[in-house]
Amino acid sequence: MSDEPCFDISQFGAEVRRVLVVAAHPDDLETACGGTVSLLIRQGIEVALLLGTDGDIGTHDLSFTRESLAATRRQETLAAAAQLGLKEVIFLGRHDGELVPDLALRAEIASAYRRLQPDTVFTFDPFWAGQAHPDHTAAGRAAVDAYMPSKMELYHAEQLVDGVKVADVKRFYFFGGSNREGEITIDISSVWDAKVAATRCHVSQFGQKEEALQWLAEWNRETGKCCGIDYAEAFHSMQVW
Ligand SMILES: [Zn+2]
C-alpha cells in the first residue's frame, strides 16, 4: 500500500486546459491514458494526439504489408479518436521500431506545441530505465527535448506564421504503471467501459475476443490497488516553467 492519495481528476481542471498526448504507436494513448483522457474531455478539456509512427510492424499476420497495416491502423486510430472525442490527430508517419529523437522529430513536435498551444503534455517517461520499447523512449525524449526550443522565437522561425506563437507548455505527465509507483493515481473506474471501447477500435491489435484486453484490465486493476479502487492509471509529473 502506498501513502499516495488518489489524485482527483477535478484537480486537473484548475490548471489544465489543453493537453497534447505525444505517443509512439496507434494504441498507446488508449492503453496508457485512455481513461484519464476520457475524464479530461468530459470536463471540457481539449485533448489532441501526436503520433510518431503508424505502427506498421505491429502484427504477426503476414497477409498485411507495412503499407496496408499502416493504412488500417490510421483508420483504427481515427475511430478511437472519434470515440474518445479527441480534438485532432497528427500523424508523423515514421516507421514502427525506428522512431528516434532526432532534430527533425524535435521540430515537428515543437510545431505542434506552437500551433495547438497545449499547457500540458502526456507522454512516455524518457528517464525510466525499465522501458523496453525504443519508440516509447524516443517519443518521450523528443517531447521533452522540444519543450525548450519551442518557446524561443529564433528556433524554426518559419513555424511562427499566420498567428502561430511560441509554445507555452507548463507541465509533463509521464505514463506510469503497476510495476512502479506513480505519484499521481487517477481513478478511471467510471470510464473503464469507455477506455475499453476506444481500445477495441484497434481491431488489428485486439480483435473482438474478450480475453484480448485481459492484460490491460490486470494492469489498471493493479495500479488501483494502492488506493483501493477498481481501475486506475498512474503518472509521474515533471514541472517546467
Ligand atoms: Zn507503443
Short mmCIF file of N, CA, C and O in Angstrom, two decimals, residues 45-92:
data_model
loop_
_atom_site.label_atom_id
_atom_site.label_comp_id
_atom_site.label_asym_id
_atom_site.label_seq_id
_atom_site.Cartn_x
_atom_site.Cartn_y
_atom_site.Cartn_z
N ILE A 45 -11.99 19.70 -21.27
CA ILE A 45 -10.59 19.96 -21.61
C ILE A 45 -10.29 19.39 -23.00
O ILE A 45 -10.71 18.28 -23.32
N GLU A 46 -9.59 20.17 -23.82
CA GLU A 46 -9.26 19.73 -25.17
C GLU A 46 -8.05 18.79 -25.13
O GLU A 46 -7.04 19.11 -24.50
N VAL A 47 -8.17 17.68 -25.83
CA VAL A 47 -7.06 16.73 -25.91
C VAL A 47 -6.80 16.39 -27.37
O VAL A 47 -7.72 16.02 -28.11
N ALA A 48 -5.54 16.53 -27.78
CA ALA A 48 -5.12 16.16 -29.13
C ALA A 48 -4.03 15.10 -29.03
O ALA A 48 -3.42 14.92 -27.97
N LEU A 49 -3.80 14.41 -30.13
CA LEU A 49 -2.80 13.33 -30.16
C LEU A 49 -1.79 13.59 -31.26
O LEU A 49 -2.18 13.89 -32.40
N LEU A 50 -0.52 13.47 -30.92
CA LEU A 50 0.55 13.45 -31.92
C LEU A 50 1.15 12.06 -31.90
O LEU A 50 1.59 11.57 -30.86
N LEU A 51 1.14 11.43 -33.07
CA LEU A 51 1.52 10.02 -33.17
C LEU A 51 2.79 9.88 -34.02
O LEU A 51 2.80 10.24 -35.19
N GLY A 52 3.84 9.35 -33.41
CA GLY A 52 5.12 9.28 -34.10
C GLY A 52 5.17 8.28 -35.25
O GLY A 52 5.68 8.58 -36.32
N THR A 53 4.63 7.08 -35.02
CA THR A 53 4.68 6.05 -36.06
C THR A 53 3.28 5.56 -36.39
O THR A 53 2.33 5.80 -35.64
N ASP A 54 3.18 4.84 -37.51
CA ASP A 54 1.90 4.24 -37.90
C ASP A 54 1.75 2.82 -37.38
O ASP A 54 0.82 2.12 -37.76
N GLY A 55 2.71 2.37 -36.58
CA GLY A 55 2.60 1.01 -36.05
C GLY A 55 2.66 -0.04 -37.14
O GLY A 55 1.99 -1.07 -37.07
N ASP A 56 3.51 0.19 -38.14
CA ASP A 56 3.44 -0.63 -39.35
C ASP A 56 4.25 -1.92 -39.31
O ASP A 56 4.47 -2.54 -40.35
N ILE A 57 4.69 -2.33 -38.11
CA ILE A 57 5.21 -3.70 -37.97
C ILE A 57 4.41 -4.47 -36.91
O ILE A 57 4.76 -5.60 -36.57
N GLY A 58 3.34 -3.86 -36.43
CA GLY A 58 2.62 -4.42 -35.29
C GLY A 58 1.66 -5.54 -35.60
O GLY A 58 0.47 -5.45 -35.27
N THR A 59 2.14 -6.61 -36.22
CA THR A 59 1.28 -7.77 -36.47
C THR A 59 2.15 -9.00 -36.75
O THR A 59 3.31 -8.87 -37.15
N HIS A 60 1.55 -10.17 -36.51
CA HIS A 60 2.17 -11.42 -36.97
C HIS A 60 1.37 -11.99 -38.14
O HIS A 60 1.66 -13.08 -38.62
N ASP A 61 0.34 -11.23 -38.57
CA ASP A 61 -0.50 -11.65 -39.69
C ASP A 61 0.15 -11.18 -40.99
O ASP A 61 0.09 -9.99 -41.34
N LEU A 62 0.76 -12.10 -41.71
CA LEU A 62 1.54 -11.72 -42.88
C LEU A 62 0.70 -11.50 -44.13
O LEU A 62 1.25 -11.33 -45.23
N SER A 63 -0.62 -11.46 -43.97
CA SER A 63 -1.44 -11.00 -45.10
C SER A 63 -1.36 -9.48 -45.21
O SER A 63 -1.76 -8.90 -46.21
N PHE A 64 -0.84 -8.84 -44.16
CA PHE A 64 -0.59 -7.40 -44.21
C PHE A 64 0.77 -7.11 -44.84
O PHE A 64 1.72 -7.88 -44.67
N THR A 65 0.86 -5.97 -45.55
CA THR A 65 2.17 -5.38 -45.85
C THR A 65 2.35 -4.22 -44.86
O THR A 65 1.40 -3.83 -44.17
N ARG A 66 3.53 -3.64 -44.83
CA ARG A 66 3.70 -2.48 -43.95
C ARG A 66 2.75 -1.37 -44.35
O ARG A 66 2.18 -0.69 -43.50
N GLU A 67 2.56 -1.21 -45.67
CA GLU A 67 1.69 -0.13 -46.15
C GLU A 67 0.23 -0.37 -45.76
O GLU A 67 -0.45 0.54 -45.29
N SER A 68 -0.22 -1.61 -45.98
CA SER A 68 -1.64 -1.87 -45.68
C SER A 68 -1.90 -1.85 -44.18
O SER A 68 -2.96 -1.42 -43.72
N LEU A 69 -0.92 -2.28 -43.40
CA LEU A 69 -1.08 -2.23 -41.95
C LEU A 69 -1.12 -0.77 -41.47
O LEU A 69 -1.94 -0.40 -40.63
N ALA A 70 -0.24 0.06 -42.03
CA ALA A 70 -0.24 1.49 -41.65
C ALA A 70 -1.59 2.12 -41.96
O ALA A 70 -2.15 2.87 -41.13
N ALA A 71 -2.13 1.83 -43.13
CA ALA A 71 -3.41 2.41 -43.52
C ALA A 71 -4.53 1.94 -42.58
O ALA A 71 -5.37 2.73 -42.13
N THR A 72 -4.52 0.64 -42.27
CA THR A 72 -5.52 0.09 -41.35
C THR A 72 -5.42 0.75 -39.98
O THR A 72 -6.42 1.15 -39.39
N ARG A 73 -4.18 0.91 -39.51
CA ARG A 73 -4.01 1.43 -38.16
C ARG A 73 -4.33 2.92 -38.07
O ARG A 73 -4.75 3.42 -37.04
N ARG A 74 -4.15 3.65 -39.18
CA ARG A 74 -4.60 5.06 -39.17
C ARG A 74 -6.11 5.13 -39.03
O ARG A 74 -6.64 5.97 -38.30
N GLN A 75 -6.81 4.25 -39.75
CA GLN A 75 -8.28 4.23 -39.65
C GLN A 75 -8.71 3.87 -38.23
O GLN A 75 -9.65 4.46 -37.68
N GLU A 76 -8.05 2.88 -37.64
CA GLU A 76 -8.39 2.48 -36.27
C GLU A 76 -8.13 3.62 -35.29
O GLU A 76 -8.90 3.85 -34.35
N THR A 77 -7.03 4.36 -35.53
CA THR A 77 -6.69 5.49 -34.66
C THR A 77 -7.77 6.57 -34.73
O THR A 77 -8.18 7.13 -33.70
N LEU A 78 -8.24 6.84 -35.94
CA LEU A 78 -9.28 7.87 -36.11
C LEU A 78 -10.60 7.43 -35.49
O LEU A 78 -11.34 8.25 -34.92
N ALA A 79 -10.89 6.13 -35.59
CA ALA A 79 -12.12 5.62 -34.97
C ALA A 79 -12.05 5.76 -33.45
O ALA A 79 -13.02 6.19 -32.80
N ALA A 80 -10.89 5.43 -32.88
CA ALA A 80 -10.72 5.55 -31.43
C ALA A 80 -10.77 7.02 -31.01
O ALA A 80 -11.35 7.37 -29.96
N ALA A 81 -10.18 7.89 -31.83
CA ALA A 81 -10.16 9.32 -31.51
C ALA A 81 -11.59 9.88 -31.50
O ALA A 81 -11.95 10.69 -30.63
N ALA A 82 -12.41 9.42 -32.46
CA ALA A 82 -13.80 9.88 -32.51
C ALA A 82 -14.57 9.37 -31.30
O ALA A 82 -15.37 10.08 -30.69
N GLN A 83 -14.29 8.14 -30.94
CA GLN A 83 -14.93 7.52 -29.77
C GLN A 83 -14.62 8.31 -28.48
O GLN A 83 -15.50 8.56 -27.67
N LEU A 84 -13.37 8.74 -28.35
CA LEU A 84 -12.96 9.47 -27.15
C LEU A 84 -13.32 10.95 -27.21
O LEU A 84 -13.44 11.60 -26.17
N GLY A 85 -13.41 11.49 -28.43
CA GLY A 85 -13.66 12.92 -28.57
C GLY A 85 -12.40 13.76 -28.65
O GLY A 85 -12.38 14.92 -28.23
N LEU A 86 -11.32 13.18 -29.21
CA LEU A 86 -10.08 13.95 -29.38
C LEU A 86 -10.31 15.09 -30.36
O LEU A 86 -11.07 14.97 -31.31
N LYS A 87 -9.61 16.19 -30.11
CA LYS A 87 -9.76 17.36 -30.98
C LYS A 87 -9.09 17.16 -32.33
O LYS A 87 -9.58 17.62 -33.35
N GLU A 88 -7.96 16.45 -32.33
CA GLU A 88 -7.17 16.32 -33.56
C GLU A 88 -6.18 15.17 -33.40
O GLU A 88 -5.74 14.88 -32.29
N VAL A 89 -5.83 14.54 -34.51
CA VAL A 89 -4.73 13.57 -34.50
C VAL A 89 -3.70 14.02 -35.54
O VAL A 89 -4.06 14.27 -36.70
N ILE A 90 -2.46 14.14 -35.12
CA ILE A 90 -1.37 14.47 -36.03
C ILE A 90 -0.57 13.20 -36.26
O ILE A 90 -0.03 12.62 -35.31
N PHE A 91 -0.51 12.76 -37.53
CA PHE A 91 0.26 11.56 -37.87
C PHE A 91 1.61 11.99 -38.42
O PHE A 91 1.68 12.64 -39.46
N LEU A 92 2.69 11.61 -37.76
CA LEU A 92 4.01 11.92 -38.29
C LEU A 92 4.49 10.85 -39.27
O LEU A 92 5.39 11.10 -40.08
#
